[in-house]
mmCIF file of C-alpha atoms and ligand atoms in Angstrom:
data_model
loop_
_atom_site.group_PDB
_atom_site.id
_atom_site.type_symbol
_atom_site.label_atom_id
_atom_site.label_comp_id
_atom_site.label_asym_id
_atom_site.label_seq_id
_atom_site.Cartn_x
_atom_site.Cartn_y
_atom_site.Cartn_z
ATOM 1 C CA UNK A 1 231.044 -68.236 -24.497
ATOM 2 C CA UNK A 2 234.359 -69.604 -26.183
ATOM 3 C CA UNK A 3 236.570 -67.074 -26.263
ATOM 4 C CA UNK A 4 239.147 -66.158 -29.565
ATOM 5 C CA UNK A 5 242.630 -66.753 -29.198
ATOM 6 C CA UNK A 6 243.453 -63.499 -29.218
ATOM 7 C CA UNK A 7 240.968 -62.515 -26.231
ATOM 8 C CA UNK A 8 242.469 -65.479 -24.568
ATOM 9 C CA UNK A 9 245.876 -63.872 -24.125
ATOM 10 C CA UNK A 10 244.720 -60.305 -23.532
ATOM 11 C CA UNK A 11 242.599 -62.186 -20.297
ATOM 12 C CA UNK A 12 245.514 -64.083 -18.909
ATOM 13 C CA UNK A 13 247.883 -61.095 -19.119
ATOM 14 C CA UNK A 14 244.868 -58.819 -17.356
ATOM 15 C CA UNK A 15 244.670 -61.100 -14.988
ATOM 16 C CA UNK A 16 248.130 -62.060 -14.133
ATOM 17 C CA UNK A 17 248.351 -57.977 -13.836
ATOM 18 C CA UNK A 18 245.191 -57.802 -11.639
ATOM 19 C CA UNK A 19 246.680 -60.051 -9.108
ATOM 20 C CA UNK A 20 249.385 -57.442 -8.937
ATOM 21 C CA UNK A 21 247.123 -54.147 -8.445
ATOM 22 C CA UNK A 22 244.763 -56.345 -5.770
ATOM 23 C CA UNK A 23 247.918 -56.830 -3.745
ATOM 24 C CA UNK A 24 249.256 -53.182 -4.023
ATOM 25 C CA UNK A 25 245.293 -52.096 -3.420
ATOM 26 C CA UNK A 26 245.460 -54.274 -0.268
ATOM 27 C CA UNK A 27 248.160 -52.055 0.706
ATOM 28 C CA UNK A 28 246.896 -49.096 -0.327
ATOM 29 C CA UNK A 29 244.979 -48.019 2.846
ATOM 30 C CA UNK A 30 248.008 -48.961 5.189
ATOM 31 C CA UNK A 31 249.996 -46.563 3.747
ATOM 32 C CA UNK A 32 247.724 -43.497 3.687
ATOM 33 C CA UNK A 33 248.371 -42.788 7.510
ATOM 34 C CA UNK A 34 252.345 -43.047 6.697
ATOM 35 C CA UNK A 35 254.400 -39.721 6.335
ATOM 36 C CA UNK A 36 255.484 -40.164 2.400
ATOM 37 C CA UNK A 37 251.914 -40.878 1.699
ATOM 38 C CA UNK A 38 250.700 -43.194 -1.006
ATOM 39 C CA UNK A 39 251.994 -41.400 -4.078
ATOM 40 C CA UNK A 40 255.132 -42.887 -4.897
ATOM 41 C CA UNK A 41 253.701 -46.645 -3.830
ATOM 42 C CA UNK A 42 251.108 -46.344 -6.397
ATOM 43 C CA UNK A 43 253.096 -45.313 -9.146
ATOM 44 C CA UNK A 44 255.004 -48.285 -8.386
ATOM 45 C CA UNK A 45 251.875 -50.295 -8.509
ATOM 46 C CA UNK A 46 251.172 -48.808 -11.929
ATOM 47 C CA UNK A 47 254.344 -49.757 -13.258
ATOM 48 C CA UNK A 48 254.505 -53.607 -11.842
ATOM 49 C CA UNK A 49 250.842 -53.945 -13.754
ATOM 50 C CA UNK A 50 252.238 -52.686 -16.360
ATOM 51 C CA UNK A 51 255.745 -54.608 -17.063
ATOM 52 C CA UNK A 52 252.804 -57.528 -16.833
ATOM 53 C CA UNK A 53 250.947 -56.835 -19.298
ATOM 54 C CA UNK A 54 253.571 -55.708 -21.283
ATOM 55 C CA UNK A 55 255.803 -58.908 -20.326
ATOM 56 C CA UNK A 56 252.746 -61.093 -21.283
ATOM 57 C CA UNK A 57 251.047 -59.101 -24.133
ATOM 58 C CA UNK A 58 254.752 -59.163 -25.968
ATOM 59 C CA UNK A 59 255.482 -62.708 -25.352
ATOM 60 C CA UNK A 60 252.356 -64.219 -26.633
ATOM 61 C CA UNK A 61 252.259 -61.676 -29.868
ATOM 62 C CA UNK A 62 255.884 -61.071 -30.635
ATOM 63 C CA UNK A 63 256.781 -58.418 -32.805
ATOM 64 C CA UNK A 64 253.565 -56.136 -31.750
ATOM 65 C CA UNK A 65 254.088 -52.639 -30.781
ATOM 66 C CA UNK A 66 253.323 -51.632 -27.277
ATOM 67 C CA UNK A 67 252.115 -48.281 -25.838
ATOM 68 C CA UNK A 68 251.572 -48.249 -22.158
ATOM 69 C CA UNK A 69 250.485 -45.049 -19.711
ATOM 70 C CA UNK A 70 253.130 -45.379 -17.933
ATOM 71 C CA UNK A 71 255.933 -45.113 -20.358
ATOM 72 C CA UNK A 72 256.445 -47.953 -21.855
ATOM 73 C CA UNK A 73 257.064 -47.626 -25.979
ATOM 74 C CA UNK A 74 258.098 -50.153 -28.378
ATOM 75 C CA UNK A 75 257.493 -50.056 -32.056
ATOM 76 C CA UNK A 76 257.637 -53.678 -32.822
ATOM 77 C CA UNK A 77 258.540 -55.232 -35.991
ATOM 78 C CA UNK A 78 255.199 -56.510 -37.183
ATOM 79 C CA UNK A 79 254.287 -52.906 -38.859
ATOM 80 C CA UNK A 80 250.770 -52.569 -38.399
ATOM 81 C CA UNK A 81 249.547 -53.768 -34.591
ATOM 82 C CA UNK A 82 250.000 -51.944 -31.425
ATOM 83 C CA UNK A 83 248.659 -52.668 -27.559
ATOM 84 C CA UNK A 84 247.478 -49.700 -26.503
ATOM 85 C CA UNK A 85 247.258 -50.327 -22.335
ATOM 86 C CA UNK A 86 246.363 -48.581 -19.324
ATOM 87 C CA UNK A 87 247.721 -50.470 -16.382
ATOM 88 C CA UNK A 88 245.888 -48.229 -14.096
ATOM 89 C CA UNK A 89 242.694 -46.338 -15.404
ATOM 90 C CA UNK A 90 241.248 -44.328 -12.420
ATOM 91 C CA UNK A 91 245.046 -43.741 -10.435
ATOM 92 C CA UNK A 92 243.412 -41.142 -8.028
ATOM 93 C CA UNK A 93 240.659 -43.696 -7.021
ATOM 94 C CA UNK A 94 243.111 -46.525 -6.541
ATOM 95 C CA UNK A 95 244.847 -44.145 -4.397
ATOM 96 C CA UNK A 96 242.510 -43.175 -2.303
ATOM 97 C CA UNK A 97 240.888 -46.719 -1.720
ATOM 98 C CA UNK A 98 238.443 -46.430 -3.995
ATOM 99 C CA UNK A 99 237.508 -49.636 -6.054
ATOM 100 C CA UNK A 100 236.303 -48.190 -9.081
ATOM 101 C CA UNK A 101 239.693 -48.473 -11.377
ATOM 102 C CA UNK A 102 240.881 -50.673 -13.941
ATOM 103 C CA UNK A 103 242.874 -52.174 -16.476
ATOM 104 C CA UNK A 104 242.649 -50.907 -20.020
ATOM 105 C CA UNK A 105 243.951 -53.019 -23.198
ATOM 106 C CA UNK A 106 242.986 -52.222 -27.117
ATOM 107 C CA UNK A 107 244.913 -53.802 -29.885
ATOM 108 C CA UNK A 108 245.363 -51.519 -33.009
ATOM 109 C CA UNK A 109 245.045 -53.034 -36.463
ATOM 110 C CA UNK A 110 246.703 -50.100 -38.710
ATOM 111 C CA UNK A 111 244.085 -47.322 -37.669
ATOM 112 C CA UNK A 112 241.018 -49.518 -36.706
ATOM 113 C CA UNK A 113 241.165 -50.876 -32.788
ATOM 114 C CA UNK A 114 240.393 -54.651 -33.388
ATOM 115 C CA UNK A 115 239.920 -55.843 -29.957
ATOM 116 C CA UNK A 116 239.511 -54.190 -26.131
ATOM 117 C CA UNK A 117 239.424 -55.428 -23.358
ATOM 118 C CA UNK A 118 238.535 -53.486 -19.717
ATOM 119 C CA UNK A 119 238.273 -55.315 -16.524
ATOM 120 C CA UNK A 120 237.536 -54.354 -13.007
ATOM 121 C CA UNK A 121 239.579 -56.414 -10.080
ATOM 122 C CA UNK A 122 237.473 -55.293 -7.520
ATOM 123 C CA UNK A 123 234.456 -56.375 -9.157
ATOM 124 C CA UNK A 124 235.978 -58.780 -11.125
ATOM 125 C CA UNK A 125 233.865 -57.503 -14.053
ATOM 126 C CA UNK A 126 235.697 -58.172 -17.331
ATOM 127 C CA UNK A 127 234.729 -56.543 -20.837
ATOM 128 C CA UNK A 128 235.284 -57.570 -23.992
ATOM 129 C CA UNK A 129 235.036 -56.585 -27.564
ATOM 130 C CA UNK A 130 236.075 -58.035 -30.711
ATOM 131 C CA UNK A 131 235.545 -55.704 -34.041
ATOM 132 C CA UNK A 132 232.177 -57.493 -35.542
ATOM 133 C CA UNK A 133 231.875 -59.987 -32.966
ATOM 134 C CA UNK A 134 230.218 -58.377 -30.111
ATOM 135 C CA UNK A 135 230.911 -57.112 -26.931
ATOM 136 C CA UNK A 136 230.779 -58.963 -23.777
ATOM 137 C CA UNK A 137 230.207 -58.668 -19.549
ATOM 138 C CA UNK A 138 232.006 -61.678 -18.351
ATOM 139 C CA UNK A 139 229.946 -64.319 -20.505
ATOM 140 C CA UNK A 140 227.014 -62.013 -21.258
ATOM 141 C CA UNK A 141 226.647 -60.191 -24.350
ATOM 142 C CA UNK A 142 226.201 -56.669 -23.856
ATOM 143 C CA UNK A 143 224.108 -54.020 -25.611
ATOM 144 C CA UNK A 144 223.772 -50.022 -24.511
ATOM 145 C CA UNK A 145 221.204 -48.576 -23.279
ATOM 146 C CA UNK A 146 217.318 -48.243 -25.419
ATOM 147 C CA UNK A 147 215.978 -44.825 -23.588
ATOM 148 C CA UNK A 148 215.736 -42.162 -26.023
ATOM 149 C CA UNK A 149 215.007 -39.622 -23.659
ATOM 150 C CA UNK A 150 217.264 -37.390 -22.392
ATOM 151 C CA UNK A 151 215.539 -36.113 -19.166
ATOM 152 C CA UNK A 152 215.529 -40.333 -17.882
ATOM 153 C CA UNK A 153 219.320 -40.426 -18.633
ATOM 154 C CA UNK A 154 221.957 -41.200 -16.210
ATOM 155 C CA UNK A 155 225.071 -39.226 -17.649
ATOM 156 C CA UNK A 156 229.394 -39.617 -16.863
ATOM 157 C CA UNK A 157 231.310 -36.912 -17.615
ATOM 158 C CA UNK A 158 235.168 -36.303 -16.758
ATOM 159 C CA UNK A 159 235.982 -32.839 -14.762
ATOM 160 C CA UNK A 160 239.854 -31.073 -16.123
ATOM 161 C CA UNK A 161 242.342 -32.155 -14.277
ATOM 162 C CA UNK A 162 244.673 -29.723 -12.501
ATOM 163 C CA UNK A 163 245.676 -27.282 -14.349
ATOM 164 C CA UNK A 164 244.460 -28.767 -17.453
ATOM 165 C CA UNK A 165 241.658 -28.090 -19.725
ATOM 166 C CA UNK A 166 239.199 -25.543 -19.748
ATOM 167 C CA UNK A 167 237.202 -24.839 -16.874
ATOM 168 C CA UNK A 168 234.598 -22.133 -17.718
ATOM 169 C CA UNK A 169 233.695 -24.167 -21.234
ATOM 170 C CA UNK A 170 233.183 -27.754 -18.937
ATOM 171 C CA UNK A 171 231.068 -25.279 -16.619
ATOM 172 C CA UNK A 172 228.670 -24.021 -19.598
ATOM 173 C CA UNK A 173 228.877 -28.094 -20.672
ATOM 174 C CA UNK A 174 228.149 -29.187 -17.378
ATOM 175 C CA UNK A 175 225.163 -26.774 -16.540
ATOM 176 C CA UNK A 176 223.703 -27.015 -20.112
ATOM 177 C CA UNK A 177 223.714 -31.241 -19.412
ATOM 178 C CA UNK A 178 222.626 -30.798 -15.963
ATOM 179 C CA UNK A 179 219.479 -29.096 -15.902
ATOM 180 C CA UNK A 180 218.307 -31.642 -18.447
ATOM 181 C CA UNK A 181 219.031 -35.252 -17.531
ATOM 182 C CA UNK A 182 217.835 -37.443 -14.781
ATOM 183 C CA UNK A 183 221.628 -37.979 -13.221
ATOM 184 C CA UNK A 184 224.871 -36.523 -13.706
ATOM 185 C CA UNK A 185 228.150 -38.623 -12.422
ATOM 186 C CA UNK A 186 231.695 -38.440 -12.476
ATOM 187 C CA UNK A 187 233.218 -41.853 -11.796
ATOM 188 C CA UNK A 188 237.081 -41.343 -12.256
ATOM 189 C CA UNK A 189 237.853 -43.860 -14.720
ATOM 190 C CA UNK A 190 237.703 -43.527 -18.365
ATOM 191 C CA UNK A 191 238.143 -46.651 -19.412
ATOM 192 C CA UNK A 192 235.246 -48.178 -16.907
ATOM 193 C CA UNK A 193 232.705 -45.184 -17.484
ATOM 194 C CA UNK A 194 232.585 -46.889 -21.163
ATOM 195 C CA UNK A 195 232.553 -49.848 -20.242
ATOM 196 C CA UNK A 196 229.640 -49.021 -18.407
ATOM 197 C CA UNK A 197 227.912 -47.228 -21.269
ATOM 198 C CA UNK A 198 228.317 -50.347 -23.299
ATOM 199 C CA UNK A 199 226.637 -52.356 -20.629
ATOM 200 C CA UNK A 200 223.967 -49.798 -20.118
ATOM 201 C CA UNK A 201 224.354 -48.681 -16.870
ATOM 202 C CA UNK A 202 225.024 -45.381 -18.256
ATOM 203 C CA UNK A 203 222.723 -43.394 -20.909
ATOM 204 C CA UNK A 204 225.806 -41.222 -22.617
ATOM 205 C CA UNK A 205 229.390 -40.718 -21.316
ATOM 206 C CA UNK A 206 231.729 -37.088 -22.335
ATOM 207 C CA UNK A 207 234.975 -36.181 -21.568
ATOM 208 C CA UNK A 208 237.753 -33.804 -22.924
ATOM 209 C CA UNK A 209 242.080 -34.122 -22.858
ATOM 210 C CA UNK A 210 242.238 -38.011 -22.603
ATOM 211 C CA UNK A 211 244.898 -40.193 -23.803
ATOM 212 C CA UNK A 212 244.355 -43.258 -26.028
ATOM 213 C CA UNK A 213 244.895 -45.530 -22.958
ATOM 214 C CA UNK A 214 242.185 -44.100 -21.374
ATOM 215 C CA UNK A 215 239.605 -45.093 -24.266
ATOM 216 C CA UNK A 216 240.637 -47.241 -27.245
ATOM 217 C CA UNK A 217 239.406 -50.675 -25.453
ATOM 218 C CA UNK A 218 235.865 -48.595 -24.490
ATOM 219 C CA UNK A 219 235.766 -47.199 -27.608
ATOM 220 C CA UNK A 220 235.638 -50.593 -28.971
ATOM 221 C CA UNK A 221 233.167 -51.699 -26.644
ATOM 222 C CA UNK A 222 230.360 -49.248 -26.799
ATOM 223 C CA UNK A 223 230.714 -49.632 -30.710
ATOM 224 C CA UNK A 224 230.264 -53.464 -30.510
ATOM 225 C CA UNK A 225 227.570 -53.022 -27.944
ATOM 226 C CA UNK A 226 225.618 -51.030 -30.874
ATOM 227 C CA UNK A 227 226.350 -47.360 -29.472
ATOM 228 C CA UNK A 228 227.669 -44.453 -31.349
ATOM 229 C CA UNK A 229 231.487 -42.813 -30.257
ATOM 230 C CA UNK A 230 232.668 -39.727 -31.738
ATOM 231 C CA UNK A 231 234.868 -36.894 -30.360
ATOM 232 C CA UNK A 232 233.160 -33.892 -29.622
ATOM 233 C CA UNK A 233 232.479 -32.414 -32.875
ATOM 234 C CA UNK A 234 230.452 -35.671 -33.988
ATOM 235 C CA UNK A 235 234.290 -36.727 -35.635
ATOM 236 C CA UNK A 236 236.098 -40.178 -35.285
ATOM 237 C CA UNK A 237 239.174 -38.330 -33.624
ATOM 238 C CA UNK A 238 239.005 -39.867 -30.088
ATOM 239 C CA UNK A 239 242.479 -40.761 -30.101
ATOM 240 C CA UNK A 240 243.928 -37.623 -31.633
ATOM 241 C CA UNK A 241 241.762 -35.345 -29.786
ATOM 242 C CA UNK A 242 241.432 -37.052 -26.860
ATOM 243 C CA UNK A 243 238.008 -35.679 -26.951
ATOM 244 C CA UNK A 244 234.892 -38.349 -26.587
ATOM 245 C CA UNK A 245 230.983 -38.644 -26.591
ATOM 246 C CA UNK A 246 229.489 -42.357 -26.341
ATOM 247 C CA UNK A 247 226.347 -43.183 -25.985
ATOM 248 C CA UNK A 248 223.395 -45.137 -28.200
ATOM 249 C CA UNK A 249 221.963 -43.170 -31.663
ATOM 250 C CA UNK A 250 219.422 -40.796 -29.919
ATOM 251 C CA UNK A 251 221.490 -39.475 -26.780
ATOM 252 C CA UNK A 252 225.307 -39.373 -28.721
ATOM 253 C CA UNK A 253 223.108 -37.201 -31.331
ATOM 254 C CA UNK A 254 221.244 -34.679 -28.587
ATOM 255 C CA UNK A 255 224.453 -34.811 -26.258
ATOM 256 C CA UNK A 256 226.756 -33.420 -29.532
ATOM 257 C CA UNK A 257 223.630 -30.555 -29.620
ATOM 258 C CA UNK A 258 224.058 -29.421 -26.107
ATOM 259 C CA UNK A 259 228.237 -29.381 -26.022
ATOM 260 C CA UNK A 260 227.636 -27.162 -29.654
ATOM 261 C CA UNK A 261 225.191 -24.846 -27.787
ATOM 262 C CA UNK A 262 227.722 -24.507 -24.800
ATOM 263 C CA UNK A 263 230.424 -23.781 -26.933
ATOM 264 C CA UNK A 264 228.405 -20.681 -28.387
ATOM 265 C CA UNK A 265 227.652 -19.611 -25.046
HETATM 266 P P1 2AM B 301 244.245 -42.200 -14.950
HETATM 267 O O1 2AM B 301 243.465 -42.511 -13.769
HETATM 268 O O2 2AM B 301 244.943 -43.398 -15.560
HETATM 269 O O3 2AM B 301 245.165 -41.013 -14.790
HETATM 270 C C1 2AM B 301 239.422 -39.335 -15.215
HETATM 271 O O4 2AM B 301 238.892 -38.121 -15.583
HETATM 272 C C2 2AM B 301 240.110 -39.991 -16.390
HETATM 273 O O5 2AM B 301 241.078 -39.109 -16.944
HETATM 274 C C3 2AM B 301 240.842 -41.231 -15.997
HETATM 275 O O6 2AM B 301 240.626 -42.156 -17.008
HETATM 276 C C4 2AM B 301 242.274 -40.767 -15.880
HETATM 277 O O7 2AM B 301 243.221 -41.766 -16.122
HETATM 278 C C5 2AM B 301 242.351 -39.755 -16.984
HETATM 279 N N1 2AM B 301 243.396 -38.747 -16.860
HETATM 280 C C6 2AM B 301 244.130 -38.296 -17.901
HETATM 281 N N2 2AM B 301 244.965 -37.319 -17.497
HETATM 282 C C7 2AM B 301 244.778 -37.150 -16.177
HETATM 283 C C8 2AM B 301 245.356 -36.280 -15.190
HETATM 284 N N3 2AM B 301 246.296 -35.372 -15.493
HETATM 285 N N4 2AM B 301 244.918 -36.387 -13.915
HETATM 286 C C9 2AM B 301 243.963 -37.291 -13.595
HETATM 287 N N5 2AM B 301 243.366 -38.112 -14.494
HETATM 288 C C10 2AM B 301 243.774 -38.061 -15.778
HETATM 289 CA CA1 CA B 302 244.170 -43.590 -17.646
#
């Protein structure tokens, strides 16, 4: 596969970055038997991956805007692109020594995310989208999932955080979904859960109170692997509502029917 220009630079700065995060994960399990704990260390680790990719993304495409999870905010001068990064999708995991986590880049074109990319350290799994070019596992082009059924699908879904969200509505969700699919899962990392639905691993993917770090590179992805993303009223208002349902045709359509039931419930 020759890669574009463009996917050329978001690689090298993902990778330069993952070099930093593999380190800090090394170190990771030291530090959970030390008083302090891991907290603050990881934070740190989230911000070194991201002055990378910000460092790198900037100098190869001056005069881009930059959003980053952890902060970072820059407008640029160029008007109508914007990185949208996570440094860090799936903090908790990291902290706890857990290698599902990753690093989350989609490049804005005015309102339309152009490109995403979402790669894995651990695994060193790293996909990529381009708008009408396809999306890709490493050098393998990727396409989601063909069952139709519902009762042989393996679903994600993300729980409220602490103190966020609504608990008794993901319960009705979560019970509605549950007593009709062949696995339910809840991976911890936005970004990777759809990059896995665009390679197929996973059947459909929901989750409520994101951020667009979390999902404009999977967004991409799923959509390029020839799935259907919407928020959770069947609208394309991931990024403002931070709501999302991915999935191929069939299961994005039956999954919108069960979170409509469970919201009359
Ligand atoms: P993070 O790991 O970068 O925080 C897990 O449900 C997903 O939700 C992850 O992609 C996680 O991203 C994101 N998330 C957003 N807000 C969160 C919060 N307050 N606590 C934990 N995860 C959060
Ligand atoms: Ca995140």
């Amino acid at each position: 596969m020759i890669r574009s220009a463009l996917l050329n630079v978001m690689t090298a700065a993902a990778r330069k970055a993952a070099r930093s995060l593999n380190r800090d994960f090394g170190e990771v399990e030291k530090l959970q038997v030390s008083l302090k704990g891991p907290g603050n260390f990881v934070t740190a680790a989230d911000r070194r991956a991201e002055d990378i990719l910000r460092t790198e993304l900037m100098k190869a495409r001056p005069g881009y805007g930059f959003i980053g999870e952890e902060g970072g905010k820059d407008a640029g001068t160029d008007g109508s692109h914007t990185w949208i990064v996570d440094p860090l999708d799936g903090t908790t995991n990291f902290l706890h020594g857990i290698p599902q986590f990753a690093i989350s880049i989609g490049l804005q074109r005015d309102d339309t995310i152009v490109a995403g990319l979402v790669y894995n350290p651990i695994t060193d799994e790293l996909f990529t989208a381009e708008r009408g070019k396809g999306a890709f596992l490493n050098d393998q082009r990727l396409r989601v999932a063909g069952r139709r059924q519902l009762s042989d699908a393996v679903v994600a879904c993300g729980l409220p955080h602490l103190g966020r969200g609504n608990l008794k509505h993901f319960l009705d969700e979560f019970s509605l979904v549950q007593e009709r699919v062949a696995g339910l899962r809840r991976f911890g990392s936005a970004a990777l859960d759809l990059a896995w639905t665009a390679a197929g691993r996973l059947d459909i993917y929901w989750e409520r109170n994101l951020s667009p770090w979390d999902m404009a590179a999977g967004i991409l992805l799923v959509r390029e692997a020839g799935g259907f993303v919407s928020d959770c009223n069947g609208h394309d208002a991931m990024l403002p509502t931070g709501d999302i349902v991915a999935g191929n045709e069939d299961m994005h359509r039956e999954l919108l029917a069960l979170l409509k039931k469970a919201s009359k419930s």
